[in-house]
mmCIF file of C-alpha atoms in Angstrom:
data_model
loop_
_atom_site.group_PDB
_atom_site.id
_atom_site.type_symbol
_atom_site.label_atom_id
_atom_site.label_comp_id
_atom_site.label_asym_id
_atom_site.label_seq_id
_atom_site.Cartn_x
_atom_site.Cartn_y
_atom_site.Cartn_z
ATOM 1 C CA MET A 750 174.731 16.749 89.436
ATOM 2 C CA GLN A 751 175.774 15.162 86.154
ATOM 3 C CA ARG A 752 178.948 16.343 84.486
ATOM 4 C CA PHE A 753 178.642 16.042 80.735
ATOM 5 C CA ALA A 754 181.673 14.408 79.166
ATOM 6 C CA THR A 755 183.646 15.918 76.305
ATOM 7 C CA PRO A 756 183.386 13.678 73.232
ATOM 8 C CA THR A 757 186.252 11.267 72.616
ATOM 9 C CA GLY A 758 189.191 12.791 70.765
ATOM 10 C CA MET A 759 188.472 16.377 71.741
ATOM 11 C CA SER A 760 189.226 16.494 75.452
ATOM 12 C CA ARG A 761 190.742 19.587 77.015
ATOM 13 C CA ARG A 762 193.939 17.679 77.848
ATOM 14 C CA HIS A 763 194.207 16.328 74.293
ATOM 15 C CA PHE A 764 193.900 19.780 72.767
ATOM 16 C CA MET A 765 196.339 21.312 75.246
ATOM 17 C CA SER A 766 198.880 18.616 74.467
ATOM 18 C CA HIS A 767 199.307 20.095 70.993
ATOM 19 C CA MET A 768 200.797 23.212 72.508
ATOM 20 C CA ALA A 769 200.895 24.418 76.081
ATOM 21 C CA GLY A 770 201.046 28.034 74.972
ATOM 22 C CA ALA A 771 197.569 27.770 73.483
ATOM 23 C CA ALA A 772 196.046 26.696 76.782
ATOM 24 C CA ALA A 773 194.019 29.872 76.981
ATOM 25 C CA PHE A 774 191.928 28.564 74.113
ATOM 26 C CA ALA A 775 191.487 24.976 75.252
ATOM 27 C CA GLY A 776 188.131 25.145 77.029
ATOM 28 C CA PRO A 777 186.065 27.699 75.123
ATOM 29 C CA ALA A 778 187.737 27.086 71.769
ATOM 30 C CA LEU A 779 186.194 23.667 71.513
ATOM 31 C CA ALA A 780 182.799 25.257 71.364
ATOM 32 C CA MET A 781 183.498 28.391 69.293
ATOM 33 C CA THR A 782 182.980 26.674 66.054
ATOM 34 C CA ARG A 783 180.244 27.815 63.739
ATOM 35 C CA SER A 784 179.771 31.212 62.197
ATOM 36 C CA LEU A 785 176.812 33.303 63.290
ATOM 37 C CA GLN A 786 176.221 36.938 62.363
ATOM 38 C CA ALA A 787 174.956 39.675 64.646
ATOM 39 C CA GLY A 788 173.648 42.992 63.469
ATOM 40 C CA ALA A 789 171.983 42.158 60.147
ATOM 41 C CA GLU A 790 168.435 43.472 60.486
ATOM 42 C CA ALA A 791 167.014 41.023 57.972
ATOM 43 C CA MET A 792 168.629 38.109 59.785
ATOM 44 C CA ARG A 793 167.227 39.234 63.116
ATOM 45 C CA ARG A 794 163.826 39.509 61.513
ATOM 46 C CA ASN A 795 163.837 36.087 59.861
ATOM 47 C CA HIS A 796 166.149 33.963 61.963
ATOM 48 C CA LYS A 797 164.630 31.335 64.256
ATOM 49 C CA SER A 798 165.852 30.731 67.801
ATOM 50 C CA ALA A 799 165.004 28.601 70.813
ATOM 51 C CA ILE A 800 165.535 29.336 74.503
ATOM 52 C CA LEU A 801 165.561 26.429 76.926
ATOM 53 C CA LEU A 802 164.979 27.442 80.541
ATOM 54 C CA TRP A 803 166.518 24.421 82.252
ATOM 55 C CA MET A 804 165.316 23.734 85.795
ATOM 56 C CA GLY A 805 168.040 21.389 86.994
ATOM 57 C CA GLY A 806 167.106 19.048 89.828
ATOM 58 C CA GLY A 807 163.521 18.275 88.834
ATOM 59 C CA PRO A 808 161.003 20.956 89.881
ATOM 60 C CA PRO A 809 157.727 19.999 91.613
ATOM 61 C CA THR A 810 155.410 20.915 88.775
ATOM 62 C CA ILE A 811 152.443 19.736 90.866
ATOM 63 C CA ASP A 812 153.055 22.859 92.989
ATOM 64 C CA ILE A 813 153.702 25.169 90.031
ATOM 65 C CA TRP A 814 151.734 24.376 86.858
ATOM 66 C CA ASP A 815 149.281 21.578 87.790
ATOM 67 C CA GLN A 816 148.070 22.029 91.342
ATOM 68 C CA LYS A 817 145.560 19.686 92.926
ATOM 69 C CA PRO A 818 143.530 21.784 95.406
ATOM 70 C CA GLY A 819 141.724 19.687 97.967
ATOM 71 C CA ALA A 820 143.686 16.510 97.236
ATOM 72 C CA PRO A 821 145.868 14.905 99.948
ATOM 73 C CA THR A 822 148.826 15.470 97.611
ATOM 74 C CA SER A 823 148.255 19.220 97.426
ATOM 75 C CA GLY A 824 150.784 21.610 98.890
ATOM 76 C CA PRO A 825 149.949 24.826 100.760
ATOM 77 C CA PHE A 826 149.818 27.161 97.769
ATOM 78 C CA THR A 827 146.656 28.438 96.122
ATOM 79 C CA GLN A 828 145.911 28.877 92.427
ATOM 80 C CA ILE A 829 145.500 32.108 90.483
ATOM 81 C CA GLY A 830 143.912 32.803 87.123
ATOM 82 C CA THR A 831 145.966 33.680 84.064
ATOM 83 C CA ALA A 832 145.659 35.386 80.693
ATOM 84 C CA GLY A 833 145.353 31.875 79.253
ATOM 85 C CA ASN A 834 143.001 29.002 80.009
ATOM 86 C CA ALA A 835 144.946 27.525 82.924
ATOM 87 C CA GLN A 836 145.435 28.365 86.574
ATOM 88 C CA ILE A 837 148.937 28.406 88.058
ATOM 89 C CA CYS A 838 150.649 28.881 91.418
ATOM 90 C CA GLU A 839 149.995 32.062 93.400
ATOM 91 C CA HIS A 840 153.741 32.753 93.524
ATOM 92 C CA LEU A 841 153.832 33.436 89.749
ATOM 93 C CA PRO A 842 151.645 36.570 89.516
ATOM 94 C CA GLN A 843 153.751 38.233 86.804
ATOM 95 C CA MET A 844 153.859 35.095 84.672
ATOM 96 C CA ALA A 845 150.072 34.847 84.949
ATOM 97 C CA SER A 846 149.735 37.835 82.619
ATOM 98 C CA HIS A 847 151.886 36.123 79.967
ATOM 99 C CA MET A 848 150.286 32.683 79.949
ATOM 100 C CA ASP A 849 148.346 33.545 76.791
ATOM 101 C CA LYS A 850 151.714 33.191 75.031
ATOM 102 C CA LEU A 851 152.695 29.849 76.591
ATOM 103 C CA SER A 852 151.019 26.473 76.930
ATOM 104 C CA ILE A 853 151.408 24.001 79.781
ATOM 105 C CA VAL A 854 151.871 20.387 78.720
ATOM 106 C CA ARG A 855 150.465 18.687 81.811
ATOM 107 C CA SER A 856 150.686 15.145 80.446
ATOM 108 C CA MET A 857 154.456 14.687 80.313
ATOM 109 C CA SER A 858 155.245 11.057 81.123
ATOM 110 C CA THR A 859 158.874 10.064 80.762
ATOM 111 C CA ARG A 860 161.096 7.116 81.523
ATOM 112 C CA GLU A 861 164.024 8.316 83.638
ATOM 113 C CA ALA A 862 163.777 9.393 87.298
ATOM 114 C CA ASP A 863 167.534 9.530 87.951
ATOM 115 C CA HIS A 864 169.162 12.960 87.693
ATOM 116 C CA GLY A 865 171.950 12.017 85.304
ATOM 117 C CA ARG A 866 169.894 9.730 83.100
ATOM 118 C CA GLY A 867 166.908 12.067 83.150
ATOM 119 C CA THR A 868 169.028 15.062 82.200
ATOM 120 C CA TYR A 869 170.550 13.146 79.295
ATOM 121 C CA TYR A 870 167.158 11.873 78.135
ATOM 122 C CA MET A 871 165.413 15.259 78.311
ATOM 123 C CA HIS A 872 168.305 16.897 76.432
ATOM 124 C CA THR A 873 168.602 14.270 73.690
ATOM 125 C CA GLY A 874 165.443 12.161 73.485
ATOM 126 C CA TYR A 875 167.503 9.019 74.050
ATOM 127 C CA VAL A 876 168.309 6.957 77.115
ATOM 128 C CA PRO A 877 172.043 6.805 77.855
ATOM 129 C CA ASN A 878 173.899 4.194 75.817
ATOM 130 C CA PRO A 879 177.556 3.338 76.488
ATOM 131 C CA ASN A 880 178.101 2.715 72.767
ATOM 132 C CA ILE A 881 177.019 6.105 71.478
ATOM 133 C CA GLU A 882 176.812 9.723 72.609
ATOM 134 C CA HIS A 883 173.696 11.342 71.179
ATOM 135 C CA PRO A 884 173.617 15.035 70.260
ATOM 136 C CA SER A 885 171.699 17.378 72.508
ATOM 137 C CA TYR A 886 168.717 19.262 71.173
ATOM 138 C CA GLY A 887 170.765 22.453 71.322
ATOM 139 C CA SER A 888 173.367 20.928 69.035
ATOM 140 C CA VAL A 889 170.690 19.582 66.703
ATOM 141 C CA VAL A 890 168.990 22.973 66.399
ATOM 142 C CA ALA A 891 172.345 24.704 65.847
ATOM 143 C CA HIS A 892 173.200 22.147 63.159
ATOM 144 C CA GLU A 893 169.890 22.560 61.348
ATOM 145 C CA LEU A 894 169.715 26.358 61.503
ATOM 146 C CA GLU A 895 173.362 26.962 60.622
ATOM 147 C CA PRO A 896 172.688 27.397 56.885
ATOM 148 C CA PHE A 897 170.637 30.483 57.757
ATOM 149 C CA ALA A 898 173.425 31.960 59.893
ATOM 150 C CA LYS A 899 176.618 30.896 58.164
ATOM 151 C CA ASP A 900 178.191 34.370 58.108
ATOM 152 C CA LEU A 901 177.895 34.955 61.855
ATOM 153 C CA GLU A 902 180.692 34.921 64.415
ATOM 154 C CA ILE A 903 178.947 34.233 67.748
ATOM 155 C CA PRO A 904 178.647 30.512 68.565
ATOM 156 C CA PRO A 905 175.296 28.965 67.538
ATOM 157 C CA PHE A 906 174.663 27.134 70.830
ATOM 158 C CA VAL A 907 175.247 29.033 74.081
ATOM 159 C CA SER A 908 174.816 27.558 77.563
ATOM 160 C CA ILE A 909 174.410 30.154 80.317
ATOM 161 C CA GLY A 910 175.060 29.443 83.970
ATOM 162 C CA GLY A 911 176.077 25.809 83.697
ATOM 163 C CA ALA A 912 177.025 22.921 81.463
ATOM 164 C CA SER A 913 174.655 21.448 78.918
ATOM 165 C CA ALA A 914 174.646 18.162 77.009
ATOM 166 C CA GLY A 915 177.224 17.846 74.265
ATOM 167 C CA PRO A 916 177.089 17.494 70.480
ATOM 168 C CA GLY A 917 177.582 13.732 70.373
ATOM 169 C CA PHE A 918 178.225 12.381 66.910
ATOM 170 C CA LEU A 919 177.530 15.788 65.324
ATOM 171 C CA GLY A 920 181.040 16.821 66.403
ATOM 172 C CA MET A 921 182.554 19.646 68.416
ATOM 173 C CA SER A 922 181.502 22.247 65.852
ATOM 174 C CA TYR A 923 178.091 22.078 67.544
ATOM 175 C CA ALA A 924 179.170 21.954 71.186
ATOM 176 C CA PRO A 925 177.663 24.421 73.689
ATOM 177 C CA PHE A 926 179.647 27.589 74.316
ATOM 178 C CA GLN A 927 179.504 28.004 78.085
ATOM 179 C CA VAL A 928 179.351 31.397 79.793
ATOM 180 C CA ASP A 929 178.276 32.572 83.217
ATOM 181 C CA SER A 930 175.168 34.668 83.768
ATOM 182 C CA ASN A 931 177.207 37.858 83.338
ATOM 183 C CA GLY A 932 178.309 36.726 79.881
ATOM 184 C CA ARG A 933 181.890 36.040 80.955
ATOM 185 C CA VAL A 934 183.788 33.406 78.997
ATOM 186 C CA ARG A 935 186.314 31.193 80.751
ATOM 187 C CA ASN A 936 189.916 31.383 79.520
ATOM 188 C CA LEU A 937 189.211 34.077 76.937
ATOM 189 C CA GLU A 938 191.374 36.793 78.505
ATOM 190 C CA MET A 939 194.871 36.664 77.066
ATOM 191 C CA GLN A 940 197.818 36.858 79.464
ATOM 192 C CA ILE A 941 200.530 37.344 76.807
ATOM 193 C CA GLU A 942 201.233 40.037 74.228
ATOM 194 C CA ASN A 943 199.673 39.858 70.776
ATOM 195 C CA ARG A 944 202.942 39.177 68.931
ATOM 196 C CA ARG A 945 203.781 36.115 71.010
ATOM 197 C CA MET A 946 200.241 34.826 70.752
ATOM 198 C CA ALA A 947 200.361 35.174 66.966
ATOM 199 C CA GLN A 948 203.592 33.151 66.913
ATOM 200 C CA ARG A 949 202.070 30.417 69.014
ATOM 201 C CA LEU A 950 198.980 30.261 66.861
ATOM 202 C CA ALA A 951 201.121 29.976 63.738
ATOM 203 C CA LEU A 952 203.031 27.085 65.287
ATOM 204 C CA LEU A 953 199.793 25.401 66.308
ATOM 205 C CA ASP A 954 198.585 25.826 62.723
ATOM 206 C CA THR A 955 201.657 23.968 61.492
ATOM 207 C CA ILE A 956 201.109 21.115 63.948
ATOM 208 C CA GLU A 957 197.461 20.801 63.061
ATOM 209 C CA GLN A 958 198.175 20.801 59.335
ATOM 210 C CA ARG A 959 200.718 18.013 59.739
ATOM 211 C CA PHE A 960 198.163 15.885 61.570
ATOM 212 C CA ILE A 961 195.594 16.574 58.848
ATOM 213 C CA ASN A 962 198.046 15.680 56.071
ATOM 214 C CA GLU A 963 198.903 12.430 57.811
ATOM 215 C CA ARG A 964 195.207 11.502 57.844
ATOM 216 C CA ARG A 965 195.104 10.523 61.489
ATOM 217 C CA GLY A 966 191.346 10.827 61.738
ATOM 218 C CA GLY A 967 188.846 13.627 62.043
ATOM 219 C CA SER A 968 190.080 15.153 65.301
ATOM 220 C CA ALA A 969 192.911 17.146 63.713
ATOM 221 C CA THR A 970 190.581 18.683 61.150
ATOM 222 C CA GLU A 971 188.109 19.499 63.911
ATOM 223 C CA HIS A 972 190.883 21.137 65.961
ATOM 224 C CA ALA A 973 191.923 23.275 63.009
ATOM 225 C CA ARG A 974 188.384 24.486 62.480
ATOM 226 C CA VAL A 975 188.091 25.293 66.183
ATOM 227 C CA LEU A 976 191.292 27.313 66.055
ATOM 228 C CA GLU A 977 190.171 29.308 63.031
ATOM 229 C CA LYS A 978 186.830 30.151 64.638
ATOM 230 C CA THR A 979 188.621 31.099 67.850
ATOM 231 C CA ARG A 980 190.793 33.602 66.018
ATOM 232 C CA SER A 981 187.734 35.232 64.498
ATOM 233 C CA LEU A 982 185.884 35.324 67.777
ATOM 234 C CA LEU A 983 188.732 36.873 69.727
ATOM 235 C CA SER A 984 188.649 39.960 67.528
ATOM 236 C CA SER A 985 184.907 40.085 66.856
ATOM 237 C CA ASP A 986 182.818 43.097 67.792
ATOM 238 C CA GLN A 987 179.902 40.700 68.010
ATOM 239 C CA MET A 988 181.131 39.540 71.419
ATOM 240 C CA ALA A 989 179.434 42.698 72.726
ATOM 241 C CA ALA A 990 176.203 40.687 72.758
ATOM 242 C CA PHE A 991 177.510 38.956 75.894
ATOM 243 C CA ASN A 992 177.852 42.218 77.814
ATOM 244 C CA VAL A 993 174.632 42.271 79.854
ATOM 245 C CA ASN A 994 175.924 45.202 81.915
ATOM 246 C CA SER A 995 175.571 47.445 78.859
ATOM 247 C CA GLU A 996 171.791 47.195 79.230
ATOM 248 C CA PRO A 997 170.032 50.171 80.857
ATOM 249 C CA GLN A 998 169.663 49.805 84.609
ATOM 250 C CA ASN A 999 165.870 49.719 84.471
ATOM 251 C CA ILE A 1000 165.991 46.730 82.102
ATOM 252 C CA ARG A 1001 168.442 44.875 84.339
ATOM 253 C CA GLU A 1002 166.249 45.592 87.366
ATOM 254 C CA ARG A 1003 163.198 44.312 85.503
ATOM 255 C CA TYR A 1004 164.858 40.898 85.055
ATOM 256 C CA GLY A 1005 166.023 40.816 88.685
ATOM 257 C CA ASN A 1006 169.419 40.849 90.313
ATOM 258 C CA THR A 1007 169.831 37.071 90.247
ATOM 259 C CA GLY A 1008 171.881 34.690 88.180
ATOM 260 C CA PHE A 1009 168.745 33.432 86.453
ATOM 261 C CA GLY A 1010 167.555 36.975 85.789
ATOM 262 C CA ARG A 1011 170.844 37.990 84.180
ATOM 263 C CA GLY A 1012 170.864 34.732 82.247
ATOM 264 C CA CYS A 1013 167.416 35.424 80.802
ATOM 265 C CA LEU A 1014 168.471 38.948 79.848
ATOM 266 C CA LEU A 1015 171.568 37.554 78.133
ATOM 267 C CA ALA A 1016 169.357 35.036 76.305
ATOM 268 C CA ARG A 1017 167.265 37.867 74.887
ATOM 269 C CA ARG A 1018 170.421 39.665 73.719
ATOM 270 C CA LEU A 1019 171.663 36.510 72.019
ATOM 271 C CA VAL A 1020 168.328 36.004 70.262
ATOM 272 C CA GLU A 1021 168.652 39.543 68.929
ATOM 273 C CA ALA A 1022 172.138 38.641 67.732
ATOM 274 C CA GLY A 1023 170.773 35.639 65.829
ATOM 275 C CA VAL A 1024 171.973 32.739 68.006
ATOM 276 C CA PRO A 1025 169.837 29.653 67.217
ATOM 277 C CA PHE A 1026 169.840 27.949 70.622
ATOM 278 C CA ILE A 1027 170.370 29.326 74.116
ATOM 279 C CA GLU A 1028 170.057 27.358 77.345
ATOM 280 C CA VAL A 1029 169.679 29.183 80.667
ATOM 281 C CA GLY A 1030 170.273 27.057 83.735
ATOM 282 C CA PHE A 1031 168.418 27.570 87.018
ATOM 283 C CA GLY A 1032 169.241 24.731 89.389
ATOM 284 C CA GLY A 1033 168.388 23.869 92.965
ATOM 285 C CA TRP A 1034 165.072 22.064 92.403
ATOM 286 C CA ASP A 1035 166.003 18.748 94.039
ATOM 287 C CA LEU A 1036 163.532 19.345 96.851
ATOM 288 C CA HIS A 1037 163.520 16.169 98.921
ATOM 289 C CA GLN A 1038 163.033 18.352 101.984
ATOM 290 C CA ASN A 1039 161.678 21.807 102.888
ATOM 291 C CA CYS A 1040 160.028 21.923 99.491
ATOM 292 C CA PHE A 1041 157.530 24.675 100.161
ATOM 293 C CA ASP A 1042 159.828 27.010 102.100
ATOM 294 C CA THR A 1043 162.317 26.796 99.229
ATOM 295 C CA LEU A 1044 159.652 27.415 96.588
ATOM 296 C CA GLN A 1045 158.628 30.640 98.317
ATOM 297 C CA THR A 1046 162.099 31.956 97.440
ATOM 298 C CA LYS A 1047 162.725 30.278 94.086
ATOM 299 C CA LEU A 1048 159.352 30.873 92.453
ATOM 300 C CA PRO A 1049 159.430 34.684 92.806
ATOM 301 C CA GLN A 1050 162.930 34.704 91.272
ATOM 302 C CA MET A 1051 161.690 32.582 88.393
ATOM 303 C CA ASP A 1052 158.560 34.719 88.056
ATOM 304 C CA THR A 1053 160.500 37.967 87.780
ATOM 305 C CA ALA A 1054 163.047 36.735 85.236
ATOM 306 C CA MET A 1055 160.793 34.586 83.073
ATOM 307 C CA SER A 1056 158.030 37.199 82.840
ATOM 308 C CA ALA A 1057 160.594 39.863 81.873
ATOM 309 C CA LEU A 1058 161.918 37.583 79.160
ATOM 310 C CA MET A 1059 158.460 36.895 77.739
ATOM 311 C CA GLU A 1060 157.537 40.578 77.880
ATOM 312 C CA ASP A 1061 160.797 41.639 76.234
ATOM 313 C CA LEU A 1062 160.606 39.056 73.438
ATOM 314 C CA TYR A 1063 157.008 40.024 72.705
ATOM 315 C CA GLU A 1064 157.514 43.787 72.761
ATOM 316 C CA ARG A 1065 160.604 43.580 70.543
ATOM 317 C CA GLY A 1066 158.835 41.441 67.952
ATOM 318 C CA LEU A 1067 161.057 38.425 68.623
ATOM 319 C CA LEU A 1068 158.607 35.959 70.153
ATOM 320 C CA GLU A 1069 157.024 34.889 66.868
ATOM 321 C CA ASP A 1070 160.385 33.480 65.761
ATOM 322 C CA THR A 1071 161.588 32.288 69.172
ATOM 323 C CA VAL A 1072 160.416 29.095 70.872
ATOM 324 C CA VAL A 1073 160.679 29.172 74.681
ATOM 325 C CA ILE A 1074 160.822 25.881 76.597
ATOM 326 C CA TRP A 1075 160.647 25.477 80.389
ATOM 327 C CA MET A 1076 161.452 22.034 81.790
ATOM 328 C CA GLY A 1077 163.595 19.955 84.127
ATOM 329 C CA GLU A 1078 164.646 16.326 83.991
ATOM 330 C CA PHE A 1079 161.390 15.107 85.604
ATOM 331 C CA GLY A 1080 158.758 16.170 88.125
ATOM 332 C CA ARG A 1081 158.307 15.221 91.751
ATOM 333 C CA THR A 1082 156.050 12.844 93.643
ATOM 334 C CA PRO A 1083 152.473 13.749 94.458
ATOM 335 C CA ARG A 1084 153.111 12.271 97.917
ATOM 336 C CA ILE A 1085 154.736 14.685 100.365
ATOM 337 C CA ASN A 1086 157.380 12.861 102.383
ATOM 338 C CA ASP A 1087 158.081 13.130 106.122
ATOM 339 C CA ARG A 1088 160.692 15.872 105.485
ATOM 340 C CA THR A 1089 158.096 18.118 103.839
ATOM 341 C CA GLY A 1090 159.635 17.343 100.487
ATOM 342 C CA ARG A 1091 158.810 15.569 97.269
ATOM 343 C CA ASP A 1092 160.919 12.861 95.640
ATOM 344 C CA HIS A 1093 161.751 12.052 92.007
ATOM 345 C CA TYR A 1094 158.803 11.313 89.723
ATOM 346 C CA ALA A 1095 158.808 10.927 85.942
ATOM 347 C CA ARG A 1096 155.416 9.276 85.439
ATOM 348 C CA ALA A 1097 153.320 12.469 85.428
ATOM 349 C CA TRP A 1098 154.575 16.056 85.285
ATOM 350 C CA SER A 1099 154.468 19.310 83.313
ATOM 351 C CA ALA A 1100 156.577 21.247 80.835
ATOM 352 C CA VAL A 1101 155.845 24.683 79.370
ATOM 353 C CA VAL A 1102 156.381 25.788 75.772
ATOM 354 C CA GLY A 1103 155.393 28.715 73.557
ATOM 355 C CA GLY A 1104 156.441 31.276 71.006
ATOM 356 C CA GLY A 1105 157.616 30.434 67.511
ATOM 357 C CA GLY A 1106 154.055 30.271 66.214
ATOM 358 C CA LEU A 1107 152.999 27.602 68.734
ATOM 359 C CA ASN A 1108 149.565 28.016 70.286
ATOM 360 C CA GLY A 1109 149.608 29.692 73.688
ATOM 361 C CA GLY A 1110 147.171 29.947 76.553
ATOM 362 C CA LEU A 1111 146.428 26.215 76.748
ATOM 363 C CA ALA A 1112 146.568 23.491 79.357
ATOM 364 C CA ILE A 1113 147.375 20.438 77.247
ATOM 365 C CA GLY A 1114 146.694 17.009 78.687
ATOM 366 C CA GLU A 1115 145.516 16.079 82.147
ATOM 367 C CA THR A 1116 146.598 14.173 85.218
ATOM 368 C CA ASN A 1117 144.207 12.491 87.626
ATOM 369 C CA ALA A 1118 142.791 14.052 90.799
ATOM 370 C CA ASP A 1119 145.912 13.514 92.897
ATOM 371 C CA GLY A 1120 148.473 14.039 90.104
ATOM 372 C CA SER A 1121 149.839 10.506 90.246
ATOM 373 C CA ARG A 1122 149.186 9.514 86.624
ATOM 374 C CA VAL A 1123 148.407 10.920 83.197
ATOM 375 C CA VAL A 1124 144.838 10.235 82.066
ATOM 376 C CA THR A 1125 145.086 11.674 78.538
ATOM 377 C CA GLU A 1126 147.597 11.143 75.717
ATOM 378 C CA PRO A 1127 151.058 11.065 77.366
ATOM 379 C CA TYR A 1128 153.878 13.098 75.851
ATOM 380 C CA SER A 1129 157.615 12.468 75.954
ATOM 381 C CA ALA A 1130 160.860 14.391 75.509
ATOM 382 C CA GLU A 1131 160.808 13.286 71.880
ATOM 383 C CA ASP A 1132 157.294 14.695 71.359
ATOM 384 C CA LEU A 1133 158.183 18.006 72.991
ATOM 385 C CA MET A 1134 161.276 18.353 70.827
ATOM 386 C CA ALA A 1135 159.423 17.360 67.653
ATOM 387 C CA SER A 1136 157.010 20.206 68.398
ATOM 388 C CA VAL A 1137 159.875 22.631 68.990
ATOM 389 C CA CYS A 1138 161.464 21.607 65.678
ATOM 390 C CA LYS A 1139 158.193 22.173 63.847
ATOM 391 C CA GLY A 1140 157.894 25.606 65.445
ATOM 392 C CA LEU A 1141 161.424 26.412 64.256
ATOM 393 C CA GLY A 1142 160.694 25.220 60.728
ATOM 394 C CA ILE A 1143 163.011 22.200 60.995
ATOM 395 C CA SER A 1144 161.850 19.188 58.999
ATOM 396 C CA LEU A 1145 160.893 16.181 61.093
ATOM 397 C CA GLN A 1146 162.027 13.978 58.216
ATOM 398 C CA THR A 1147 165.643 14.914 58.919
ATOM 399 C CA THR A 1148 167.849 11.900 59.577
ATOM 400 C CA PHE A 1149 171.391 11.874 60.941
ATOM 401 C CA THR A 1150 174.002 9.151 60.666
ATOM 402 C CA SER A 1151 175.763 8.253 63.913
ATOM 403 C CA GLY A 1152 179.436 7.430 64.206
ATOM 404 C CA ASN A 1153 178.684 3.723 63.865
ATOM 405 C CA GLY A 1154 176.678 4.284 60.689
ATOM 406 C CA ARG A 1155 173.240 3.984 62.233
ATOM 407 C CA PRO A 1156 170.501 6.307 60.888
ATOM 408 C CA MET A 1157 168.742 8.362 63.561
ATOM 409 C CA LYS A 1158 165.674 10.513 62.988
ATOM 410 C CA ILE A 1159 165.571 13.981 64.419
ATOM 411 C CA ALA A 1160 163.922 14.129 67.880
ATOM 412 C CA ASN A 1161 164.169 10.325 67.911
ATOM 413 C CA GLY A 1162 161.044 10.138 65.768
ATOM 414 C CA GLY A 1163 158.838 11.963 68.268
ATOM 415 C CA LYS A 1164 155.321 13.052 67.337
ATOM 416 C CA VAL A 1165 154.134 16.632 67.249
ATOM 417 C CA ILE A 1166 151.802 17.657 70.072
ATOM 418 C CA PRO A 1167 148.738 18.524 67.950
ATOM 419 C CA GLU A 1168 147.170 21.081 70.318
ATOM 420 C CA LEU A 1169 150.186 23.333 69.851
ATOM 421 C CA PHE A 1170 149.420 23.740 66.148
ATOM 422 C CA SER A 1171 145.699 23.138 65.574
#
């Protein structure tokens, strides 16, 4: 499993070195950095959000979204009809009734079949480069939607249940704020009295200001902004959005008593609060062996949580302004190996996307009879993200400037998937 690095100049150790007494802020403070507002009805009505359901490990989409009945590559599961125009796996009966709201992109064809490189590529649209750290899509969306949420206090990019890719050259103001599936935030519980903490924060302010005045680079300014946002967050009533246990029991049961279920419920709460980008991690898809036995457990968990999320977003009037993306770093081989598993495969696989005004109910693109290659227009991470940006109202003409002065187009210049909008 890849561990995403903290950008240079903003490591946990570097921040802690300013003042040991502020250690309680070191991890989460780096990500608590842009204002978002919860509670404004107009903002909830007009604000755009995206939820990425991240299937870490590379799920076998040939057994889930693009089955090949009768082919030698087919697994043991049958297909069922849906509310849309596609058939899906029998172990997703609840999702079947919501597939009119989502479309399956069956012609994903990408370039990286290594976990670390594939995760980076699918989160950024770029292959890893030792000379530059690219911003993740979550950071990009948070950056672009911030002007519409500048008075808010909850972080604009929240990663639930695991790490996500970092902000790259956009800076730590757009880093993911990591919580567990219960909404708990590491290092946010203070172990000292308020008076002493206030003294330590004042001293840290003095140190930061000296670094800024001495013009030692951008890190000191970034630290100071982090500290200011941390102070606001620590006393904010808006942190209540992270309390999934405040939901009625019947709602919590609807999502399922699993980490992924609680994560999806938390994602809905954060959309209501106006957070632009939420990632919910659901790992364990690296199925080199015992693929089908494992899927009989994992798919029902996914079915329960994901269908509850879609139902909730729709019934609360949030889906029209919320794009939902389901994907992993790649798919898995059509060939079933001698351990009853499937190996890494990026040449032909599926992703799922909907909401935010995108067309639902479609099966977009096609693979051949055994699922080994795409036979229609292939789509990439860049194309998927360009489509998400369009659904969120983000201009595809947006260009960023990297740390080395190089211009970079949003979504790495990807093309919109036309079926999602025609």
